[in-house]
Structures are given as C-alpha cells and as structure tokens.
Short mmCIF file of C-alpha atoms and ligand atoms in Angstrom, two decimals:
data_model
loop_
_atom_site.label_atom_id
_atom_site.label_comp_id
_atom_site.label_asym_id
_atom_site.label_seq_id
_atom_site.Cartn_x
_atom_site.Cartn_y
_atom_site.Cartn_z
CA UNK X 1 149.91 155.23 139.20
CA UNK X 2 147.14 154.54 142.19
CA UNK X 3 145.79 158.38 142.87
CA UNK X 4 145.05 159.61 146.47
CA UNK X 5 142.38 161.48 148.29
CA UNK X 6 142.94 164.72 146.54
CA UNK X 7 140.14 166.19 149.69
CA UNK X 8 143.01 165.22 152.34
CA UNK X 9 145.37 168.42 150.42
CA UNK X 10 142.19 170.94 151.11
CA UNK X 11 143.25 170.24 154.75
CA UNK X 12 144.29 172.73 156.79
CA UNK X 13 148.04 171.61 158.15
CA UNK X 14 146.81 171.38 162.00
CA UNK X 15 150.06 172.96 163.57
CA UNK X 16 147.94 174.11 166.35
CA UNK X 17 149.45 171.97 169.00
CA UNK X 18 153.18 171.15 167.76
CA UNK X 19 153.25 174.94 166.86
CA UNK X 20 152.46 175.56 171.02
CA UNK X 21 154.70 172.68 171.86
CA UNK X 22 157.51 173.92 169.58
CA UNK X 23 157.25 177.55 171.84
CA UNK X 24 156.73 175.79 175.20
CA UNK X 25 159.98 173.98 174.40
CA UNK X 26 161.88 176.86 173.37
CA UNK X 27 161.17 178.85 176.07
CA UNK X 28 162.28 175.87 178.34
CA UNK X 29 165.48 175.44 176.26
CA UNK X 30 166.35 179.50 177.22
CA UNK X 31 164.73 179.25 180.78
CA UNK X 32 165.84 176.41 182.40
CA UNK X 33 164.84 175.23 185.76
CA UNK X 34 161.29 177.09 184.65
CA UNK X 35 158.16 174.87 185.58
CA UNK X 36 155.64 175.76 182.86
CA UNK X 37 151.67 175.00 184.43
CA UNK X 38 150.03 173.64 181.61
CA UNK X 39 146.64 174.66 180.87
CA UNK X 40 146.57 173.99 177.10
CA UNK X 41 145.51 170.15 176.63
CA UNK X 42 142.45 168.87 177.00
CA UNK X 43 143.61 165.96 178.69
CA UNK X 44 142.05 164.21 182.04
CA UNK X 45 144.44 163.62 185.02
CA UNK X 46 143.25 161.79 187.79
CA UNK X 47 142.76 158.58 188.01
CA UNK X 48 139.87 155.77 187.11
CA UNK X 49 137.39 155.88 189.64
CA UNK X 50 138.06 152.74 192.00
CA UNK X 51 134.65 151.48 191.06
CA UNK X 52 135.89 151.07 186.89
CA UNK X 53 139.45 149.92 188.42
CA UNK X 54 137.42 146.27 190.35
CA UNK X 55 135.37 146.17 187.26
CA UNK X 56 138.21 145.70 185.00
CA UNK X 57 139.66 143.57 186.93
CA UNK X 58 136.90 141.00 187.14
CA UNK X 59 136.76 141.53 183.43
CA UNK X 60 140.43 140.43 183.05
CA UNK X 61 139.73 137.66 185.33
CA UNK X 62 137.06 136.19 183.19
CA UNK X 63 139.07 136.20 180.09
CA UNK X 64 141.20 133.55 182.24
CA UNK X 65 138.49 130.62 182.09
CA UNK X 66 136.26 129.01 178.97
CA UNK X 67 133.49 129.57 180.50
CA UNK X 68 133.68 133.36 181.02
CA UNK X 69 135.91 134.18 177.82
CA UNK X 70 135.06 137.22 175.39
CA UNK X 71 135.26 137.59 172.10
CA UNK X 72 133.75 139.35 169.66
CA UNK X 73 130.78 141.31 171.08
CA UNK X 74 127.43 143.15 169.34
CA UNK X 75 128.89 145.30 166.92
CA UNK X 76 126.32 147.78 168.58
CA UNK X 77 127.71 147.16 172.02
CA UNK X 78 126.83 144.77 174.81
CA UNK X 79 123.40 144.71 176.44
CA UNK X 80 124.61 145.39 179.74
CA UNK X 81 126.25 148.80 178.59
CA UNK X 82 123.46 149.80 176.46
CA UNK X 83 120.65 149.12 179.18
CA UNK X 84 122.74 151.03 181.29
CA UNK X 85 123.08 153.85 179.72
CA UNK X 86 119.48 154.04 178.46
CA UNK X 87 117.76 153.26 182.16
CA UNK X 88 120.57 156.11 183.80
CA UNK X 89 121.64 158.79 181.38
CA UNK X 90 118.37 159.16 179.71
CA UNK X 91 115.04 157.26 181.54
CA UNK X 92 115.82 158.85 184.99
CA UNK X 93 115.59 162.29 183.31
CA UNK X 94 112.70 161.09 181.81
CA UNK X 95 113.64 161.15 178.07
CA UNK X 96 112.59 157.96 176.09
CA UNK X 97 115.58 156.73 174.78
CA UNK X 98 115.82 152.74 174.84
CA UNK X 99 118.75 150.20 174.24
CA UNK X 100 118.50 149.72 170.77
CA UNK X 101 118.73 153.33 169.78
CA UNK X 102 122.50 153.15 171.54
CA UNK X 103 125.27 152.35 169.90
CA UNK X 104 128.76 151.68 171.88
CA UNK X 105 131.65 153.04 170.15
CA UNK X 106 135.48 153.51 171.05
CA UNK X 107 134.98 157.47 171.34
CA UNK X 108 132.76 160.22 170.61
CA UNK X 109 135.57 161.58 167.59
CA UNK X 110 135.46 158.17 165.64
CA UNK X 111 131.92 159.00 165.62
CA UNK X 112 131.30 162.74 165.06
CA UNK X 113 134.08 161.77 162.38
CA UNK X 114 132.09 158.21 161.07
CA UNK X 115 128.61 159.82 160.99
CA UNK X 116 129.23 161.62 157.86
CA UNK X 117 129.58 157.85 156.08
CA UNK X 118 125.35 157.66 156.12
CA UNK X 119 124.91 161.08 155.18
CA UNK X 120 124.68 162.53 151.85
CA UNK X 121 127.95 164.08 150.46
CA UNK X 122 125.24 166.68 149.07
CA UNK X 123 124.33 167.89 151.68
CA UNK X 124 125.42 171.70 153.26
CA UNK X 125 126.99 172.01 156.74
CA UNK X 126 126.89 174.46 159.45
CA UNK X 127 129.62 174.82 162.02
CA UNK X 128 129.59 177.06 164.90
CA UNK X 129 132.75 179.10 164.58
CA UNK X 130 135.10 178.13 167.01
CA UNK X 131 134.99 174.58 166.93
CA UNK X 132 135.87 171.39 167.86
CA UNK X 133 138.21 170.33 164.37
CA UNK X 134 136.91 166.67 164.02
CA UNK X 135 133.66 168.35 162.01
CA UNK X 136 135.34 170.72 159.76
CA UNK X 137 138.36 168.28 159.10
CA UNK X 138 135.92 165.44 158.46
CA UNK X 139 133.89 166.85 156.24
CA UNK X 140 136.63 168.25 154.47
CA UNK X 141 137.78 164.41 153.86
CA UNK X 142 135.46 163.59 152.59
CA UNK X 143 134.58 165.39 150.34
CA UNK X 144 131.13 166.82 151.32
CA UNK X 145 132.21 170.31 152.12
CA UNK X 146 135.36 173.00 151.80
CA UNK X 147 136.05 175.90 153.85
CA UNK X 148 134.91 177.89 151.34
CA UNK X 149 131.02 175.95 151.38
CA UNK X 150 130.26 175.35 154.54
CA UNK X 151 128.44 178.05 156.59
CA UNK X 152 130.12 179.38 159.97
CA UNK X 153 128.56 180.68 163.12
CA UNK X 154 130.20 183.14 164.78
CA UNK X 155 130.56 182.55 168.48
CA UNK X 156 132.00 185.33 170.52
CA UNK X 157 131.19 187.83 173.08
CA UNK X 158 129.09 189.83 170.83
CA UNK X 159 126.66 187.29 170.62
CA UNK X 160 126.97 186.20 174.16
CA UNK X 161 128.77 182.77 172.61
CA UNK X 162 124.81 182.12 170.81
CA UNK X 163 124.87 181.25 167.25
CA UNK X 164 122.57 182.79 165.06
CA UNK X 165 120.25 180.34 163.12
CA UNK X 166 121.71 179.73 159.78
CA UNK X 167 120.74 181.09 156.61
CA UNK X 168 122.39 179.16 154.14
CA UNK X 169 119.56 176.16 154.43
CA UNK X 170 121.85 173.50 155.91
CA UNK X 171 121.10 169.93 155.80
CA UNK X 172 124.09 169.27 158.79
CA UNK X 173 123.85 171.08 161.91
CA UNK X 174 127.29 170.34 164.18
CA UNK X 175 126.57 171.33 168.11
CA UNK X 176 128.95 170.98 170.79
CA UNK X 177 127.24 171.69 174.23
CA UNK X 178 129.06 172.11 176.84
CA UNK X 179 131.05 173.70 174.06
CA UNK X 180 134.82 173.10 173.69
CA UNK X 181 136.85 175.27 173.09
CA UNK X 182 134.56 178.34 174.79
CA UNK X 183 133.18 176.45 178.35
CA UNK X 184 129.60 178.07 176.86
CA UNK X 185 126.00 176.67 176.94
CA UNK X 186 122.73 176.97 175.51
CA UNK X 187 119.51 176.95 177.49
CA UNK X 188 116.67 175.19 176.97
CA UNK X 189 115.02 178.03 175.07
CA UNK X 190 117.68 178.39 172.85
CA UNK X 191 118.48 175.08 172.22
CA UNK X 192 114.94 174.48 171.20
CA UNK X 193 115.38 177.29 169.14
CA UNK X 194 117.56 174.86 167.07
CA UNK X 195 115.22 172.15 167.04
CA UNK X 196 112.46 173.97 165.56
CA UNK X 197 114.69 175.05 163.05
CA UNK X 198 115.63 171.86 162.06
CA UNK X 199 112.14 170.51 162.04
CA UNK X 200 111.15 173.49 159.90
CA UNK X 201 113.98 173.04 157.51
CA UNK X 202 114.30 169.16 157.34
CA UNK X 203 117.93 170.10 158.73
CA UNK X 204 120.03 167.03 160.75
CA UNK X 205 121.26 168.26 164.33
CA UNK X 206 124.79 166.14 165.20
CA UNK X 207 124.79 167.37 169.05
CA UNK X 208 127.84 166.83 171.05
CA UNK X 209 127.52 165.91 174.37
CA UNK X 210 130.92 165.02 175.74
CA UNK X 211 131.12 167.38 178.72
CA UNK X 212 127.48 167.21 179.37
CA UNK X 213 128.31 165.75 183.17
CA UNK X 214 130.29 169.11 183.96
CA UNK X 215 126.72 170.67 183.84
CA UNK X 216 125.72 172.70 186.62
CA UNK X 217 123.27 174.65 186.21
CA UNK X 218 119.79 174.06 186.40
CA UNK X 219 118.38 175.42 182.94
CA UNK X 220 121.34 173.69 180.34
CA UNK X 221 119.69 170.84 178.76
CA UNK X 222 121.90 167.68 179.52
CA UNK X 223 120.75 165.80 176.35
CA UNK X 224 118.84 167.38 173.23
CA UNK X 225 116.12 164.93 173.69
CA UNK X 226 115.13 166.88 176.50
CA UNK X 227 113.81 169.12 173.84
CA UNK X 228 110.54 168.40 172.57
CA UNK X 229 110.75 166.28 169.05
CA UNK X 230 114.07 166.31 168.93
CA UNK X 231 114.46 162.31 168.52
CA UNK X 232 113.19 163.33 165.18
CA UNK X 233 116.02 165.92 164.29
CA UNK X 234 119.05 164.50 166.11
CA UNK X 235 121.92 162.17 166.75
CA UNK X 236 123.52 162.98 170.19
CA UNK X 237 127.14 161.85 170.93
CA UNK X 238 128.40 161.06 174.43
CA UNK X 239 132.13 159.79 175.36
CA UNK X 240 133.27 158.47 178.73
CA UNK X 241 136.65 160.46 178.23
CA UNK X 242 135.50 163.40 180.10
CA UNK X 243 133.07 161.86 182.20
CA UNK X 244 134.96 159.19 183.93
CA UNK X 245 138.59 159.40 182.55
CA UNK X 246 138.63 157.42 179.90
CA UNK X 247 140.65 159.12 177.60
CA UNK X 248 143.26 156.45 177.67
CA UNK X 249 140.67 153.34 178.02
CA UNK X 250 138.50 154.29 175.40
CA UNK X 251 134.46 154.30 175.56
CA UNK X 252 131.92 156.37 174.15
CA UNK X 253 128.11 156.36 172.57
CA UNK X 254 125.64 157.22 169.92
CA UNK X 255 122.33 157.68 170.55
CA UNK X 256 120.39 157.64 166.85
CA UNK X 257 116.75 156.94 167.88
CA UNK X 258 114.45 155.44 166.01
CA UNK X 259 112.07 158.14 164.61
CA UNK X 260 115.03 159.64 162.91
CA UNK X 261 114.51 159.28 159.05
CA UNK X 262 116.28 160.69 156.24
CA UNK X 263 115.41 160.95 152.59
CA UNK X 264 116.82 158.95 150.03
CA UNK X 265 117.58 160.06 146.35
CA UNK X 266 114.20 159.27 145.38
CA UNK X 267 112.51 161.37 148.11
CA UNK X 268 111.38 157.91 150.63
CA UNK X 269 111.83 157.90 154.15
CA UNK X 270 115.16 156.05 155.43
CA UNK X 271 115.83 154.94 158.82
CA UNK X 272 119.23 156.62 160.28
CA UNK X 273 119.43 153.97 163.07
CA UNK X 274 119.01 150.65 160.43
CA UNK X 275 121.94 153.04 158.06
CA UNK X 276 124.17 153.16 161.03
CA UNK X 277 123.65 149.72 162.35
CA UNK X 278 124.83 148.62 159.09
CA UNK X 279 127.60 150.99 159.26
CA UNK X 280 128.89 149.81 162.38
CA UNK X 281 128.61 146.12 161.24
CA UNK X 282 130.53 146.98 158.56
CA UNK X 283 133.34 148.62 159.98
CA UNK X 284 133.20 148.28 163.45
CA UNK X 285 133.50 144.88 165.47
CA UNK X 286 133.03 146.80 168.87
CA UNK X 287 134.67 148.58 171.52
CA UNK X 288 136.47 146.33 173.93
CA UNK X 289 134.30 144.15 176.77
CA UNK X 290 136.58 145.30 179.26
CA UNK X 291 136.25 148.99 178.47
CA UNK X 292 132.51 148.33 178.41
CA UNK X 293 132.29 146.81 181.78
CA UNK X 294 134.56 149.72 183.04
CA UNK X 295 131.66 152.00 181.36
CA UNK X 296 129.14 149.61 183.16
CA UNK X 297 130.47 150.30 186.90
CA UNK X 298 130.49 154.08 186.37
CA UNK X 299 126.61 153.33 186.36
CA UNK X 300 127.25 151.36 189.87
CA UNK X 301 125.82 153.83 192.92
CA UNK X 302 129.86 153.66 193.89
CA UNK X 303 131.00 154.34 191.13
CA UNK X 304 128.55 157.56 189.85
CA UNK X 305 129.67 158.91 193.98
CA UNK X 306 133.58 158.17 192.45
CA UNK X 307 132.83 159.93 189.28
CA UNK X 308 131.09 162.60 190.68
CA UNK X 309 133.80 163.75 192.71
CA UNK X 310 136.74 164.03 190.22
CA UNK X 311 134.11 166.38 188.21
CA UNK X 312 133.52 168.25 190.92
CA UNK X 313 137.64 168.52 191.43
CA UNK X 314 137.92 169.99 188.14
CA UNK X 315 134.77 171.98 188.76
CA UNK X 316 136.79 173.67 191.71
CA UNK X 317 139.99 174.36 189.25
CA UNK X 318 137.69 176.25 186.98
CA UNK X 319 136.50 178.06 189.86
CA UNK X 320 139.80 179.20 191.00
CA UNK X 321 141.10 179.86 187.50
CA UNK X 322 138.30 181.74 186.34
CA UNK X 323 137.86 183.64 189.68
CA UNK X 324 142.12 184.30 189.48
CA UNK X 325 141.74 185.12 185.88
CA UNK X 326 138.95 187.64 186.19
CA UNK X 327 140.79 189.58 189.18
CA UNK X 328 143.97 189.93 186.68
CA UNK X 329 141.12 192.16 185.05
CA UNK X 330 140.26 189.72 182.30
CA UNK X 331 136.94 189.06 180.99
CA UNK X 332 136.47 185.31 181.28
CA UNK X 333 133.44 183.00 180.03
CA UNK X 334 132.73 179.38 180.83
CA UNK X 335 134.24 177.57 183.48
CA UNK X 336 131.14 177.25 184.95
CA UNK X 337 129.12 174.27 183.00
CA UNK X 338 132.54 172.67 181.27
CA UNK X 339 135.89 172.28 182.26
CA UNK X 340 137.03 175.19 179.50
CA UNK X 341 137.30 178.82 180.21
CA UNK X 342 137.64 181.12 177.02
CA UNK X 343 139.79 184.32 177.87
CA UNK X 344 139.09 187.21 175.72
CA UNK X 345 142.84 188.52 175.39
CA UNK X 346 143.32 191.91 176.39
CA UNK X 347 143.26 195.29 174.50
CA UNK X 348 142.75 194.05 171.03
CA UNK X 349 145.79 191.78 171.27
CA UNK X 350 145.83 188.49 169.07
CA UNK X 351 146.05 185.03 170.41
CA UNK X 352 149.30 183.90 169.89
CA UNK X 353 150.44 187.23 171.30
CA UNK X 354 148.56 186.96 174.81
CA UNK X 355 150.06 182.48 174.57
CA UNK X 356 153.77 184.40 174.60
CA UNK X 357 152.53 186.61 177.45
CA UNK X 358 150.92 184.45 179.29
CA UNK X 359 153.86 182.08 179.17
CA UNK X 360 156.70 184.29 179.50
CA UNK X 361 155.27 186.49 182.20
CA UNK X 362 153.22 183.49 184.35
CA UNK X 363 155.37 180.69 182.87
CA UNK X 364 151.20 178.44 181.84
CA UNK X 365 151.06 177.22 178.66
CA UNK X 366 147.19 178.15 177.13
CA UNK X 367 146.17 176.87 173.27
CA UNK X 368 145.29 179.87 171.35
CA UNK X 369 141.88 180.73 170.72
CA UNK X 370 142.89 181.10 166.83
CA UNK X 371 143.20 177.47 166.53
CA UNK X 372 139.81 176.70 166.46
CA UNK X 373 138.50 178.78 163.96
CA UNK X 374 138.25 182.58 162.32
CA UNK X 375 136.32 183.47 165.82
CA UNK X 376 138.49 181.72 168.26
CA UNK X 377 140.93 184.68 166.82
CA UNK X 378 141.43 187.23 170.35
CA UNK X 379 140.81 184.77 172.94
CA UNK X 380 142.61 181.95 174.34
CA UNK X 381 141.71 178.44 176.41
CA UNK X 382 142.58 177.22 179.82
CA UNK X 383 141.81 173.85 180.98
CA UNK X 384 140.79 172.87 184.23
CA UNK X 385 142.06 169.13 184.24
CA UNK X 386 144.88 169.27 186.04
CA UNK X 387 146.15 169.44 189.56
CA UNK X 388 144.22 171.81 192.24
CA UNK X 389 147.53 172.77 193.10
CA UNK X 390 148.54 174.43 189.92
CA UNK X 391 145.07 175.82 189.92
CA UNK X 392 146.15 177.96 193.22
CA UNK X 393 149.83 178.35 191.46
CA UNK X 394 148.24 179.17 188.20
CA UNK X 395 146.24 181.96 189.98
CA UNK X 396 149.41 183.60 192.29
CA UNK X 397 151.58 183.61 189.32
CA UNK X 398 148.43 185.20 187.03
CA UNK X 399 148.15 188.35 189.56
CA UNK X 400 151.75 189.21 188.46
CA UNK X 401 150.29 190.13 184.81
CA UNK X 402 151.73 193.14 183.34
CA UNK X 403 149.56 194.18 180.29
N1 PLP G 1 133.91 165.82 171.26
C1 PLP G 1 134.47 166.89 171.81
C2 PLP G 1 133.76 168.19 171.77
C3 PLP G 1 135.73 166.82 172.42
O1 PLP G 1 136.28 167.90 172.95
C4 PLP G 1 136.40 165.58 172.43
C5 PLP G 1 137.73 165.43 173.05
O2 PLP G 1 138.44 166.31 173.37
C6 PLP G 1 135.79 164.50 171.84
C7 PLP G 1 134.54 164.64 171.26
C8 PLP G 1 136.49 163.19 171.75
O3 PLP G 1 136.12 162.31 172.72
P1 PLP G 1 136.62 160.82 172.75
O4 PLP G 1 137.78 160.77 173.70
O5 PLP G 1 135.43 160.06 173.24
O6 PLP G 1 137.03 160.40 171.38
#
C-alpha cells in the first residue's frame, strides 16, 4: 500500500475558526433576530479601487482579439508588474531593489508556505509566538521542524510585543511586520537589531510584509531593506490582499535579491534568487495577466489616491475600536500601524472565555488570541475591515461591558 505524509498527522487540527463559527452559530440558533458584528476574520470588504476595476477590464478586452491575447506569462511575472513594483514600492524610498529580484506570485501564503522548498530541511526555525499559522504549519509539512524543535518567541505585553533574539542558533527567522495577529511593529532600531543578528549568525530572515501599507508612523520600517545589509539576510513577502483588496483576485510578491546566498552541503555559496527562479519554473506558470494588470493600476497616480483611501477607512475603524475598546477599560495594542488590535482580556480571564463574553454581552464575534500560539493565550483579535458603521455600533454596544 502507497504510504502518506506521516508530517501532515504532527499537525495541529486547526479548529480555530470552525470552532468560533460553530459558537457564533449557536448563539444565533438560541438568539434569534441577534445581529452578531463580526470582528473575527481577516477579510477585506470594500471594493476594488475603480482604478484596478478599468484595468481589468481592458485586460478582458484584449483577451478578445489575436493580436492582444495572453497566455502563458514569465513564470517570474510580467515586466510591467515587476518594474512597477521595483521603481514604486522600493526605488522611491530609496532601497535598491530592481525587477529581476521580484517575483509575482498568486499570494504572499503560497509563498511564505513555498519558500521552505529551497531551504534546507536541516535547518532550525524561529517563530515569534503568536503567529501567523502558514510558518509553523508549513514547516511542520514538511518535515523540517515539530513543535517540539522549533524555537518560539514570546510576544506579549511583557515584552512590549518585542521578541527577544533567539538563542537556539536558528538558520530560519519568520517576521511578520505589521504583525498579524497583535497590530504590533518594530522600529528601525529594533528591526536592525535582527539583521545584525542574522548577519552574525549566518541566520535567513523570511520578513512578512503584507500590511506594510497600513503603516503610519514615521519610524516602522516599510521594507527590511531599509535596513542596512539586509538584501544579504532576507527574503521580504508582500501581497496585494491587504493593500488593495485583493483577497478574492489574487496577487502578491517576493522580493529575493540578488546578494542573497546560501550554503550548499559542501560549504559553496548558492544563489537564493537562481534556487527560486527555478522553483517557480518548476511549479509555478504565473499568476494571472489580468490580476497583474489589476496590480499594475494600483501603481497608476489614480489608483495609489483609490487605494489610499480604503486604508485610511479601515485606519479610522481601528481608531474607533481601539479608542471604544480602551474606554470599556481594556488595555488595547495595535490598531495603529495594521488593521489588528490585540485585546489583553481582562482579569486573568482566558481567551475563549472573554470570545463568549464578548459575544453574548456585545453580540461581536472576535478570534481568540489562543489560536495563534501558546502567547496569543489571554488576549483576543478585532479586525478593522469591515463597515465604519459597525465600528460606531461595535463601540456603543462595547460600553455596555459587564466584567
Ligand atoms: N501573511 C500574513 C501575515 C497574512 O495575515 C496573510 C493573510 O491573512 C497572508 C500573508 C496571506 O496573504 P495572501 O492573501 O497574499 O495569500
């Protein structure tokens, strides 16, 4: 008989969000009539910015004639995109990153899951603890790592949401900044922190960039190439889920620059951009030209103005949430650089117990902080992507909180 992945048993059964489903449901079942504000997905909900809408549209059009048909594309993405996003997103801040070191994918978790295919399944791992699951879950698939090997950060108030530098020598460094699930940052100082580490240690940082355009404030880093040497430590990974709403159309990028070099097994110098070139060409035949000339006309001066102000919508939600949240007499971090604010729950309580309070008493739906790791245990997550309107609602129905 053919034998399975044994490494997909070691996973943890994710019941995170059909558990919180199952409760939101049964609470609807006994309360009907109820409107439950949700707060728990991490979903986008207004529209494509009227600038991506045209440019799909001309895209369709073109698939009408001969002339302008398009079929397969550069595994590595078209030129248009990839120019794009070097000349905007990185040039204008003044960080050399060029075309070739970009590599167009169909979202940032096919590739903070992929990356681990060029990567040695020797190597350690670091987490920060919360996290984003795609890292842990990955690794776990592979092979590479178990629970029990790879080395967790802690991430909570008592560190201010900073991870310590590791001490278990990783070769794999996972970052998320803007963090999800906790809304943190680091600043430049500390992110450089982790560069030098990396340098020092001949560690690889996999930086996570999806909510880098909810930045506000002036000292977060938007890219870790801002950081001085870090094209030789790290692969950064940016989606246009978050940024322009394409969670449904699908677009996102890799930046692995060219000084980036691993080792092989015989201790030689190995390009990381060449090894995931040829990953991509192997496995990959490209995200869709019409998604990529949507992700081309966010670049448009329209269509940046469009973009900017849905951000800034959900910019406003976390404002009112975490300002409505903190006069419940919470204590509430981010909200302020990401569209995620971490609630520590009150007096002691566990997760799931302030999700059944929070929805009984307020009738909003939160994801437990638990869900994300060890650390996430005591706090929960609010999203800001929905309506303004159940912001304000959100807000009334949060000052009735009995704790
Ligand atoms: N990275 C982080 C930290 C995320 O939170 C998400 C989505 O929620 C993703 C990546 C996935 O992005 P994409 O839609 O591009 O696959």
């Amino acid at each position: 008989m053919f034998k399975i992945n044994d490494n997909f048993l070691a996973l943890n059964q994710n019941y995170l969000f059909s558990q919180v489903a199952r409760k939101i449901n049964a609470y609807m079942n006994s309360n009907p009539g109820v409107r439950i504000i949700r707060m728990g997905i991490g979903d986008v909900s207004r529209p494509l910015a009227p600038a991506v809408i045209s440019a799909l549209h001309e895209a369709v059009e073109e698939q009408t004639s001969c002339d302008t048909f398009c079929g397969y594309g550069p595994e590595q993405g078209h030129r248009f995109l990839t120019e794009a996003i070097a000349a905007h997103d990185y040039q204008a801040r003044g960080i050399q990153i060029s075309a070739d070191e970009i590599f167009i994918s169909d979202g940032a978790k096919s590739d903070t899951g992929n990356i681990g295919d060029i990567l040695s399944l020797t190597n350690k791992v670091a987490l920060t603890n919360p996290v984003y699951p795609v890292y842990l879950d990955t690794n776990i698939m592979s092979g590479r790592a178990s629970i029990d090997n790879i080395e967790l950060l802690p991430c909570t108030a008592d560190n201010n949401f900073v991870p310590s530098l590791p001490t278990g020598n990783p070769d794999m460094i996972y970052l998320c900044y803007p963090n999800n699930p906790t809304g943190t940052t680091l600043n430049r100082d500390q992110l450089k922190e982790w560069v030098d580490y990396a340098k020092a240690h001949g560690a690889l940082i996999l930086f996570d960039s999806a909510y880098e355009a909810f930045i506000t404030e002036d000292d977060v880093p938007h890219s870790i190439y801002e950081i001085e040497g870090a094209t030789e430590v790290a692969i950064e990974f940016r989606s246009f889920s978050k940024t322009a709403g394409f969670t449904g159309l699908r677009c996102a990028y890799t930046v692995v620059p060219m000084a980036l070099k691993g080792e092989n097994a015989i201790g030689e110098s190995v390009s990381l951009n060449a090894l995931w070139q040829r990953r991509q060409s192997t496995k990959f035949n490209g995200a869709s030209y019409l998604s990529q000339r949507a992700a081309e006309a966010v670049y448009s001066p329209e269509g940046k103005k469009q973009i900017r102000s849905t951000i800034d919508y959900y910019l406003r939600n976390a404002t009112v949430l975490r300002e409505g949240l903190k006069k419940a007499g919470l204590n509430v971090y981010g909200g302020v650089n990401a569209p995620y604010i971490w609630v520590k729950t009150p007096d002691g309580m566990d997760s799931w117990s302030f999700f059944d309070i929070l929805l009984e008493q307020c009738n909003i739906a939160c994801t437990p902080g638990v869900g994300f790791g060890s650390a996430g245990e005591g706090y929960v997550r609010l999203t800001a992507f929905g309506s303004y309107e159940d912001c304000l609602q959100a807000v009334e129905r949060l000052s009735l909180l009995k704790m």
